[in-house]
Amino acid sequence: MGNSNRAIIIGLFFGMIGLIFIIRLFVLQIVDPSYKFSAESNTQRKITEFPTRGLIYDRNGKLLVSNQPVYDLMIVPREVVPFDTVDFCNALNITRSELDRLFEEVRFNLQRRRISSFRPSVFYKQLPAEQYAILQEKLYKFKGFFVQRRTVRKYEYPNAAHVLGYVAEVGETLLQSDPYYSLGDYTGISGIERTYETFLRGQKGARYVMVDVHGREMGSLRGGRMDTSAVAGSDVALTLDIELQAYGEKIMQNKIGSIVAIEPSTGEILALVSSPSYDPSLLVGRQRSRNFPILSSDTLSPLLNRAIMSGYPPGSTFKVLMALVGLQENVLSPTTRYPCHQGYTARGIHVRCRPHASPISLVPSIAVSCNTFYCHVFRNVLDNPIHGSPQEGLEQFRNYLLNFGLGTRLGSDFFNENRGFVPTRGYYDRIYNGRWGSLTVLSLGIGQGEILTTPIQMANMTAAIANRGHYFTPHVIKEIENDTIPSRFKVPHHTGIDSVHFGPVIDGMEESVWSDVGATARIARIPGISISGKTGTAQNPHGENHSIFVAFAPKDDPKIAIAVYVENAGYGSTYAAPIASLMVEKYLNRAIHSSRGWIETRMMNANFINESTE
Amino acid sequence: MRAQNRTIKGVDWFTVLLYLFMVGFGWVNIYAVNTDPDTLVFFDYSKEYTKQIVWIGVSFVTIGVIMLTDSKFFVEFSYVFYAITTFLLILVIFIGVEINAAKAWFQIGGMRFQPVELAKVATALAVARVMCRFQFSFYNISDILRLGTLIFLPILIIIIQNDTGSGIVLLALFIAFFREGLSPYVFVFGFVAIAVFILTMIIPNHSIILILSVAFILMVLFNRFRKEALIMTAISVVFFGVGAAIFKTAGGGVNYDVALLIAMAASSIFLAIKALLRRLPKLGVLLIFFWGTVAFTYSTDYVFEEMLGEYQRNRILVMLGLKDDPLGVGYNVNQSKIAIGSGGLLGKGFLQGTQTKFNFVPEQSTDFIFCTVGEEWGFLGTSIVVLLFVILLLRLIFLAERQHSDFSRIYGYGVASIFFFHVAVNIGMTIGLAPVIGIPLPFFSYGGSSLWGFTILLFIFLKLDTNRTQLLR
């Protein structure tokens, strides 16, 4: 083959490719009609098919959250022609000035290149179904407008707002980081809606249609080959018992505080109340923009989930943990007795105690909540010679608390858990310049001082005691349609305390409710239910102390472990204990015994909000 | 002959006019993409068309510099130039900015520059320099190694930059090699390799082996070994039957791959013996070719199934059009076809396009600029653009053939090959005839460094052409 022949071959090859291209272009541009629609007569439009979010049920299969349709009025700015504004305003039920503002917004966004004049963007959000019915008949008069259906949340109960969280438009950050979302999409912002967003949201679809000048759909584009249909989100079931939840919210009305109830054998959260709360329906649809600022600027912070976010000193409820550590560390035995004469005194430090029989042993020390006893136990733990120094002793002590889930995020399905605070050796070294001993930090032993725990942590600690040594990470997710719940909720965590040590401590908790002498929580007695618990009072330097009670029941086969916090309500025995007992009774018996009706009434009517705001 | 005289004298004005027209028309289309008829601002300094004007100016100045340079310079400094651009290609991996996942851009102030554009020029020059040596031969191992290194070194670096599309462009230089005497069998072999590669992805292995086996026996037949072909067929069928029967009796399903391979191994042994006894090297070549492709099939399959991730597999399948991807790459091509198709015979007119504005078609001003031509100027516009490119390519071949020095001719073919590859792949992609590889359309696509690079590529050749009667070495 001569080289000049090869030049001809190459030339022919180039020419042939050019010819193929021209033939192909001829077919595309002139022969094939399916590509032929001009800007004046037809345009294509991508209609996003929004999936319905997954439904949410409670543990008994009661529907908590469903969906309702709303209609977004969309605009394609380039296609809009002058129209009858009065008619338009009537159809939308808005004023002329509102309309002007909406158009000003469109113009602004066009200039900023946020939206395109060729592509649809939202003009008026979330028109209710009734208004849509009115608008629909007139829509043909308004060129460049069309309606896109989507769904928003519908809440069947006015409860559990903090657990459920809410859904709103995606923010700038998520929009940048996750390509799934586009401007105007909805996403779970808090609670379950956020944690299980990927399951609940489903999969968006898209429909490509051709529309004429009037915005009427003229059929699908290219035979619908590019269309994808939306896939509805997965339904989920929660571990909440909505009746218990609603009861808890009702009983906590006019109070600030929290209730967390857990099923000890599984870690399932039965109720999670943070008061004050709000009706989740307030944050749905067009009223959201009005209600959200009201809620977020409320001085009582109804949006704050106190059950997982607020840290309080655990107060005397901490003594049960102190006893367990003492037993495990072998510095305490069930028969150890300490004298107590209304207080503990050592080297100029005095911790007061209430009058009770002396000397006192472990079980009654819990029942009457003796401070002296636990000052001894605490010092023995820290000063135990095997640790070498009280500083090392504190680290050892701290490890026990961490094993109980204190001072750390439990890893529940709430993303914004507070970790609380368990002081470290370094923390005290900084404060006391390295010179401190067990006496310096004595208040830790009775649950006061620097230590902070959240209500969910205390409920979890109680569940671990009820289980005699282990707990499951508290969680609210029970089932996810076509999927499994995260495996971390199935793994038991061991506290490092031998199960034999729980016997006397649980006896003490039982005595604190049922003992004939000095029981601190006698008001928590429920006929026929062996409830065991411990009162506590969190010191509050800003006002009246907070009332705390932790409990579980029944004693031998625990079905519920609970922590109740009532802010500014004083001693644990006065409010937290009766509220906890009502919750336990409600859960186990589904009704309140007639003999306790007066307690229920008194708790419902108690009001601590005015006092706290003064 | 004085230097000033040579500067302009003898320049191929025909090509220069083609160049000017294309650059001008390209700019008009970039202007159209970036202009919203709603908010008619005639000129906006932040827009792409303004930046493109700056680059056009830079290109014109560069043309001046090239024209003032002595032709010998390009010959002498071709290796230096190659070394510098290779260094830049490596450097950009470390200090470049990442765009569309490819680390291939230098950023200096507001301007971005892609060294791969210069690498094309440098590689074409270096290749011409190697091949113009008197004793160069495609049958000399050290020559082939030298040439292969020149081409595959930059390709490798560019692939590391994750800009595979731009790297593949250099393979176009094989067209120039063909002109210089590279055996057409190389292309046949390449074609078979690509075909097998694609086939492994869409049909099961045993079908490919079957096709290859039939082709093998047919090749034996057409090489006038009629009797051998018949015996081979008989042996293969018998062994296949026996193999299949063994599999059946063994209880499991028939493994067709293995049965076929056993059958072909048996007939190959027969053929090998025949070839040795009767001294027929042609049969030996055929045997090696057959088993080579079989091995290639399995290795491709292994790499594809075992070594590549799901995402990479899909990406390749979509690129080859073997898998639908209506919202990804497939979406782009569909939008692009709609835009071009909507242009009709005469187009919607300047600035009247709706499909090629505001993100209907992605990368409208760069890789998909041809859509704007199609939508606003219709079939008239697109066919003229295609014709102009074909004319440019043919003109380059004509110019290359009239060179007295081998260096200029080979470089000329290099230029034509690179232009051809860009045009064929870019336009082919917008009309759904080529896989979506993001490489620009010469002179049309927005992007300073590509315009600049193509200008240098072309005008070095036009400069060499002014000295066409001299022997440059």
Short mmCIF file of C-alpha atoms in Angstrom, two decimals, chain A residues 1-40 42-46 76-79 107 110-111 113-120 203-208 210 221-222 225-228, chain B residues 34-39 47 175-184 324 326-327 331 334-335 337-345 348 352-355 357-360 370 373-375 377-380 382-383 386-387 390 393-394 397 401 409 413 416-417 420 423-425 427-433:
data_model
loop_
_atom_site.label_atom_id
_atom_site.label_comp_id
_atom_site.label_asym_id
_atom_site.label_seq_id
_atom_site.Cartn_x
_atom_site.Cartn_y
_atom_site.Cartn_z
CA MET A 1 0.00 0.00 0.00
CA GLY A 2 1.67 3.24 -1.09
CA ASN A 3 1.83 6.11 1.34
CA SER A 4 -0.03 8.51 -0.91
CA ASN A 5 -2.81 5.93 -1.14
CA ARG A 6 -2.89 6.00 2.63
CA ALA A 7 -3.37 9.77 2.51
CA ILE A 8 -6.43 9.16 0.37
CA ILE A 9 -7.69 6.46 2.74
CA ILE A 10 -7.35 8.84 5.69
CA GLY A 11 -9.07 11.60 3.74
CA LEU A 12 -11.93 9.28 2.79
CA PHE A 13 -12.22 8.18 6.41
CA PHE A 14 -12.52 11.80 7.61
CA GLY A 15 -15.04 12.55 4.92
CA MET A 16 -17.07 9.45 5.72
CA ILE A 17 -17.36 10.36 9.42
CA GLY A 18 -18.43 13.87 8.39
CA LEU A 19 -21.06 12.39 6.07
CA ILE A 20 -22.38 10.11 8.82
CA PHE A 21 -22.68 13.11 11.12
CA ILE A 22 -24.54 15.15 8.55
CA ILE A 23 -26.95 12.28 7.86
CA ARG A 24 -27.51 11.85 11.58
CA LEU A 25 -28.11 15.60 11.98
CA PHE A 26 -30.51 15.54 9.08
CA VAL A 27 -32.49 12.79 10.82
CA LEU A 28 -32.41 14.50 14.20
CA GLN A 29 -33.28 17.96 12.99
CA ILE A 30 -35.52 17.41 10.02
CA VAL A 31 -36.84 13.86 9.72
CA ASP A 32 -37.55 12.78 13.30
CA PRO A 33 -40.60 14.66 14.59
CA SER A 34 -40.17 13.64 18.21
CA TYR A 35 -37.52 16.29 18.81
CA LYS A 36 -39.45 18.98 17.03
CA PHE A 37 -41.18 21.37 19.33
CA SER A 38 -40.33 25.01 19.24
CA ALA A 39 -40.08 27.42 22.13
CA GLU A 40 -43.24 29.24 21.08
CA ASN A 42 -44.27 23.54 23.22
CA THR A 43 -41.76 23.18 25.95
CA GLN A 44 -40.82 20.32 28.09
CA ARG A 45 -41.23 20.43 31.80
CA LYS A 46 -39.75 18.27 34.49
CA VAL A 76 -42.32 29.66 34.90
CA PRO A 77 -41.48 33.38 34.76
CA ARG A 78 -40.80 33.51 31.02
CA GLU A 79 -44.23 32.12 30.21
CA ARG A 107 -37.71 39.23 40.33
CA LEU A 110 -34.15 35.91 38.97
CA GLN A 111 -31.54 38.63 39.24
CA ARG A 113 -29.77 33.62 39.35
CA ARG A 114 -31.33 31.55 42.11
CA ILE A 115 -34.14 30.58 39.80
CA SER A 116 -34.42 30.44 36.06
CA SER A 117 -37.01 32.17 33.98
CA PHE A 118 -37.30 29.05 31.84
CA ARG A 119 -37.79 26.52 34.59
CA PRO A 120 -40.53 26.15 37.15
CA GLN A 203 -37.12 8.20 46.58
CA LYS A 204 -38.06 11.16 44.44
CA GLY A 205 -39.29 10.52 40.95
CA ALA A 206 -39.50 12.72 37.89
CA ARG A 207 -41.95 13.00 35.06
CA TYR A 208 -41.07 14.75 31.83
CA MET A 210 -44.61 18.49 27.14
CA LEU A 221 -42.01 13.40 26.66
CA ARG A 222 -40.41 10.74 24.50
CA ARG A 225 -38.87 6.70 28.72
CA MET A 226 -37.05 9.11 30.99
CA ASP A 227 -39.67 9.08 33.72
CA THR A 228 -38.98 7.59 37.08
CA ASN B 34 -24.74 33.19 28.38
CA THR B 35 -27.38 35.66 27.40
CA ASP B 36 -30.85 35.69 28.79
CA PRO B 37 -33.19 37.45 26.38
CA ASP B 38 -35.34 38.49 29.36
CA THR B 39 -32.74 40.65 30.94
CA LYS B 47 -19.54 36.44 31.63
CA ILE B 175 -3.76 7.84 12.34
CA ALA B 176 -0.53 9.67 11.60
CA PHE B 177 1.41 6.43 12.17
CA PHE B 178 -0.82 4.72 9.65
CA ARG B 179 0.12 7.32 7.06
CA GLU B 180 3.79 6.71 7.89
CA GLY B 181 3.50 3.01 7.26
CA LEU B 182 2.15 1.34 10.37
CA SER B 183 0.62 -2.00 9.43
CA PRO B 184 -3.19 -1.95 9.05
CA ASP B 324 -29.67 3.33 30.60
CA PRO B 326 -31.74 8.69 32.23
CA LEU B 327 -30.76 11.01 35.04
CA TYR B 331 -29.84 12.48 30.61
CA ASN B 334 -31.00 13.10 25.72
CA GLN B 335 -31.18 16.81 26.55
CA LYS B 337 -30.40 15.59 21.26
CA ILE B 338 -33.61 17.40 22.17
CA ALA B 339 -31.84 20.75 21.90
CA ILE B 340 -30.30 19.94 18.54
CA GLY B 341 -33.47 18.30 17.27
CA SER B 342 -35.59 21.28 18.20
CA GLY B 343 -33.52 23.46 15.86
CA GLY B 344 -35.16 22.12 12.72
CA LEU B 345 -33.90 23.23 9.30
CA LYS B 348 -34.70 29.22 16.18
CA GLN B 352 -33.72 32.46 20.59
CA GLY B 353 -32.72 29.03 21.86
CA THR B 354 -34.46 27.86 24.99
CA GLN B 355 -33.06 24.41 25.48
CA LYS B 357 -29.81 27.95 28.37
CA PHE B 358 -30.00 27.57 32.10
CA ASN B 359 -28.97 24.03 32.71
CA PHE B 360 -31.30 22.09 30.42
CA PHE B 370 -22.62 22.14 19.47
CA VAL B 373 -25.33 25.65 17.11
CA GLY B 374 -27.98 22.99 16.48
CA GLU B 375 -30.76 24.79 18.29
CA TRP B 377 -28.85 27.72 13.63
CA GLY B 378 -30.62 24.51 12.71
CA PHE B 379 -29.51 21.84 10.28
CA LEU B 380 -28.09 24.59 8.08
CA THR B 382 -24.71 22.19 12.00
CA SER B 383 -24.06 20.79 8.54
CA VAL B 386 -19.39 19.71 10.13
CA LEU B 387 -18.47 20.52 6.53
CA VAL B 390 -14.08 18.16 7.17
CA LEU B 393 -9.07 18.24 7.95
CA LEU B 394 -8.75 17.58 4.21
CA ILE B 397 -3.85 16.46 4.76
CA GLU B 401 1.42 15.93 1.73
CA ARG B 409 4.46 16.17 7.17
CA TYR B 413 -0.81 14.53 10.21
CA ALA B 416 -5.09 16.58 11.64
CA SER B 417 -5.42 13.42 13.78
CA PHE B 420 -10.27 14.79 13.94
CA VAL B 423 -14.41 16.80 16.37
CA ALA B 424 -15.58 13.19 15.94
CA VAL B 425 -15.94 12.47 19.65
CA ILE B 427 -20.00 16.16 17.90
CA GLY B 428 -20.61 12.41 17.99
CA MET B 429 -21.38 12.65 21.69
CA THR B 430 -23.89 15.49 21.32
CA ILE B 431 -25.83 13.55 18.71
CA GLY B 432 -25.61 10.24 20.52
CA LEU B 433 -23.14 8.52 18.21
#
